Coordinates of C-alpha atoms and ligand atoms in Angstrom, one line a residue:
X27 CA 24.5 98.9 196.6
X28 CA 25.1 98.5 192.9
X29 CA 23.1 100.0 190.2
X30 CA 21.0 97.8 187.8
X31 CA 20.8 98.0 184.0
X32 CA 18.0 96.3 182.2
X33 CA 17.3 95.9 178.5
X34 CA 14.4 98.2 177.7
X35 CA 12.7 100.2 175.0
X36 CA 13.8 102.6 173.6
X37 CA 17.2 102.0 175.3
X38 CA 18.7 100.2 178.2
X39 CA 17.6 101.6 181.6
X40 CA 19.9 102.0 184.6
X41 CA 18.5 102.5 188.1
X42 CA 19.7 102.5 191.7
X43 CA 17.4 100.2 193.8
X44 CA 17.8 102.4 196.8
X45 CA 16.3 105.4 194.9
X46 CA 13.7 103.3 193.2
X47 CA 10.2 102.3 194.3
X48 CA 8.0 99.6 192.9
X49 CA 4.5 101.0 192.5
X50 CA 1.7 98.4 192.0
X51 CA -1.5 100.1 190.7
X52 CA -5.0 99.0 191.6
X53 CA -4.7 95.2 191.7
X54 CA -8.1 95.2 193.4
X55 CA -10.7 92.5 193.6
X56 CA -13.3 94.7 192.0
X57 CA -11.2 94.9 188.8
X58 CA -9.7 91.5 188.7
X59 CA -12.1 89.0 190.2
X60 CA -15.2 87.5 188.8
X61 CA -18.3 89.3 190.1
X62 CA -16.5 92.7 190.5
X63 CA -17.0 96.1 189.0
X64 CA -14.9 95.3 186.0
X65 CA -16.9 92.3 185.0
X66 CA -20.1 94.1 185.6
X67 CA -19.1 96.5 182.9
X68 CA -18.8 93.6 180.5
X69 CA -15.1 93.1 180.7
X70 CA -13.1 89.8 180.4
X71 CA -11.3 89.8 183.8
X72 CA -9.1 86.9 182.8
X73 CA -7.0 89.3 180.8
X74 CA -6.0 91.1 184.0
X75 CA -5.0 87.9 185.8
X76 CA -2.1 87.6 183.4
X77 CA -0.3 90.4 185.3
X78 CA -0.5 88.6 188.7
X79 CA 2.4 86.2 188.4
X80 CA 4.8 88.8 186.9
X81 CA 3.9 91.3 189.7
X82 CA 4.5 88.6 192.3
X83 CA 8.0 87.9 190.8
X84 CA 8.8 91.6 190.7
X85 CA 7.6 92.1 194.3
X86 CA 9.6 89.2 195.6
X87 CA 12.9 90.5 194.0
X88 CA 12.2 94.1 195.1
X89 CA 11.4 93.1 198.7
X90 CA 14.6 90.9 198.8
X91 CA 16.6 94.0 198.0
X92 CA 14.7 96.1 200.6
X93 CA 13.2 98.4 198.0
X94 CA 10.3 100.6 198.8
X95 CA 7.0 99.0 197.6
X96 CA 3.9 101.0 197.3
X97 CA 0.4 99.9 196.4
X98 CA -2.6 101.9 195.2
X99 CA -6.3 101.4 195.3
X100 CA -8.9 103.3 193.3
X101 CA -12.0 104.1 195.4
X102 CA -14.1 106.5 197.4
X103 CA -15.2 107.4 200.9
X104 CA -18.4 105.6 202.0
X105 CA -20.2 109.0 201.9
X106 CA -18.9 109.5 198.3
X107 CA -18.1 113.2 199.0
X108 CA -14.9 112.6 197.1
X109 CA -16.6 111.2 194.0
X110 CA -17.3 113.6 191.2
X111 CA -20.8 113.5 189.7
X112 CA -19.0 113.4 186.3
X113 CA -17.3 110.2 187.3
X114 CA -20.2 108.4 188.9
X115 CA -23.0 109.3 186.5
X116 CA -21.7 108.5 183.1
X117 CA -22.8 105.9 180.5
X118 CA -25.4 103.3 181.4
X119 CA -23.6 100.7 183.4
X120 CA -25.6 98.0 185.2
X121 CA -24.0 99.1 188.5
X122 CA -22.4 102.4 189.3
X123 CA -19.7 103.4 191.8
X124 CA -21.3 103.2 195.3
X125 CA -24.0 100.7 194.2
X126 CA -24.3 97.3 196.0
X127 CA -22.3 94.7 194.1
X128 CA -21.4 91.1 194.8
X129 CA -18.3 92.1 196.8
X130 CA -19.9 95.1 198.6
X131 CA -20.5 98.6 197.4
X132 CA -18.6 99.2 194.1
X133 CA -15.2 101.0 194.6
X134 CA -16.0 102.1 198.1
X135 CA -13.1 102.0 200.7
X136 CA -13.5 99.2 203.2
X137 CA -15.6 97.0 201.0
X138 CA -14.3 93.6 200.1
X139 CA -14.2 94.3 196.4
X140 CA -12.1 97.5 196.9
X141 CA -9.3 95.6 198.5
X142 CA -6.2 94.3 196.9
X143 CA -6.3 90.6 195.6
X144 CA -4.8 88.1 198.1
X145 CA -2.0 87.1 195.7
X146 CA -0.6 90.6 195.8
X147 CA -1.5 91.7 199.3
X148 CA 0.7 94.4 200.7
X149 CA 3.1 93.3 203.4
X150 CA 2.9 95.1 206.8
X151 CA 4.6 98.5 206.5
X152 CA 4.2 98.9 202.7
X153 CA 2.3 102.1 202.0
X154 CA -1.2 101.7 200.4
X155 CA -2.4 104.9 198.6
X156 CA -6.1 105.3 198.4
X157 CA -6.9 107.4 195.4
X158 CA -10.2 108.9 194.1
X159 CA -9.0 109.3 190.5
X160 CA -7.1 107.4 187.9
X161 CA -3.7 109.0 188.6
X162 CA -1.9 108.0 191.8
X163 CA -0.7 111.5 192.4
X164 CA -4.0 113.3 192.3
X165 CA -5.4 114.0 195.7
X166 CA -3.0 111.7 197.5
X167 CA 0.2 111.9 199.5
X168 CA 2.2 109.7 197.1
X169 CA 4.5 112.5 196.0
X170 CA 5.3 113.4 199.6
X171 CA 6.2 109.8 200.4
X172 CA 8.4 109.5 197.4
X173 CA 10.2 112.8 198.0
X174 CA 10.7 112.0 201.7
X175 CA 12.3 108.7 200.7
X176 CA 14.5 110.4 198.0
X177 CA 13.0 108.2 195.3
X178 CA 13.8 109.3 191.8
X179 CA 12.7 106.3 189.8
X180 CA 9.5 104.2 189.7
X181 CA 9.0 100.7 188.4
X182 CA 5.3 100.6 187.7
X183 CA 2.9 97.7 187.2
X184 CA -0.8 97.0 187.7
X185 CA -4.1 97.7 185.9
X186 CA -5.3 98.9 183.7
X187 CA -2.4 99.7 181.3
X188 CA -4.2 102.5 179.4
X189 CA -6.1 104.0 182.3
X190 CA -4.6 104.1 185.8
X191 CA -1.1 102.9 184.9
X192 CA -0.9 105.4 182.0
X193 CA -2.3 108.3 184.0
X194 CA 0.1 107.6 186.9
X195 CA 3.1 107.3 184.7
X196 CA 2.2 110.6 183.0
X197 CA 1.8 112.3 186.3
X198 CA 5.1 110.9 187.6
X199 CA 6.9 112.0 184.4
X200 CA 5.7 115.5 184.8
X201 CA 7.0 115.5 188.4
X202 CA 10.5 114.5 187.3
X203 CA 10.4 110.8 188.2
X204 CA 11.7 108.3 185.7
X205 CA 9.4 105.4 185.1
X206 CA 10.3 101.8 184.0
X207 CA 7.3 99.8 183.0
X208 CA 7.6 96.0 182.9
X209 CA 4.9 95.4 180.3
X210 CA 3.9 91.9 181.6
X211 CA 3.2 93.4 185.0
X212 CA 0.5 95.5 183.4
X213 CA -2.8 94.4 181.9
X214 CA -5.9 95.7 180.2
X215 CA -9.4 94.4 179.4
X216 CA -8.5 95.4 175.9
X217 CA -5.4 93.7 174.3
X218 CA -5.0 96.4 171.7
X219 CA -5.1 99.3 174.2
X220 CA -2.5 97.4 176.3
X221 CA -0.1 97.0 173.4
X222 CA -0.5 100.5 172.1
X223 CA -0.2 102.0 175.6
X224 CA 3.2 100.2 176.1
X225 CA 4.4 101.6 172.7
X226 CA 3.2 105.1 173.7
X227 CA 5.3 105.0 176.9
X228 CA 8.6 104.5 175.0
X229 CA 7.8 106.5 171.8
X230 CA 9.7 109.6 171.0
X231 CA 12.8 108.7 173.0
X232 CA 10.9 107.5 176.1
X233 CA 8.4 110.4 176.2
X234 CA 6.7 108.9 179.3
X235 CA 9.1 106.1 180.3
X236 CA 11.0 102.9 179.4
X237 CA 9.4 99.5 178.8
X238 CA 10.8 96.2 179.7
X239 CA 9.7 92.7 181.0
X240 CA 9.6 91.6 184.6
X241 CA 12.2 88.9 184.2
X242 CA 14.7 91.5 183.1
X243 CA 14.1 93.5 186.3
X244 CA 14.2 90.4 188.5
X245 CA 17.4 89.2 186.8
X246 CA 19.1 92.6 187.3
X247 CA 18.1 92.8 190.9
X248 CA 19.3 89.3 191.6
X249 CA 22.8 89.6 190.1
Ligands
C5J329 C1 -10.1 101.8 185.6 C2 -8.0 101.5 186.6 N1 -9.8 101.2 184.5 N2 -7.4 101.1 187.7 N3 -9.3 101.9 186.7 O1 -11.2 102.3 185.7 O2 -7.4 101.5 185.6

């Protein structure tokens, strides 16, 4: 199959779809829907919904090309043996990880709120990585899956831009993967953090990755 080149910052980005995976980070009900963990922390969840349609378009184009699509979910075992005290007991939130919330226990695997939103639900056969941390490589088998499939490049979207997307891109970068980030496929509860995070990816000659828009990737995949 052909390679694709997309306009990007800081420079055009070329990738081979067969060696590229789309990685959608933490598009979970607890972060995005009303009544979830994100909103309980005082966040405006409507800001995250902006990433849904661009992610849908990206996934449709990637799936049509037979590309590897991987999803992640942040969360913990029901017994919480994988949840650091330092993560659970910080600040004074109304509800903490593991507490009962409107969609089940907050960020606990198997609970309704922990699952991926229906609009972006994984197709059968698409790997779903359950991660206890912010980065998708920490304490998961993501790297094993990518190496096994000879993946060298990641197209990364999801939430939130400055937390789990940034941490994952940094981890990937340090492992030798090139990352392309369609900015509109990412979102944050904080507009400023989102914008600055995108600039940080591409600064210093793509120190962490390349930044583009979803329509550029979709267009390249379709032509
Ligand atoms: C956060 C995430 N923001 N998926 N998680 O706590 O970015």
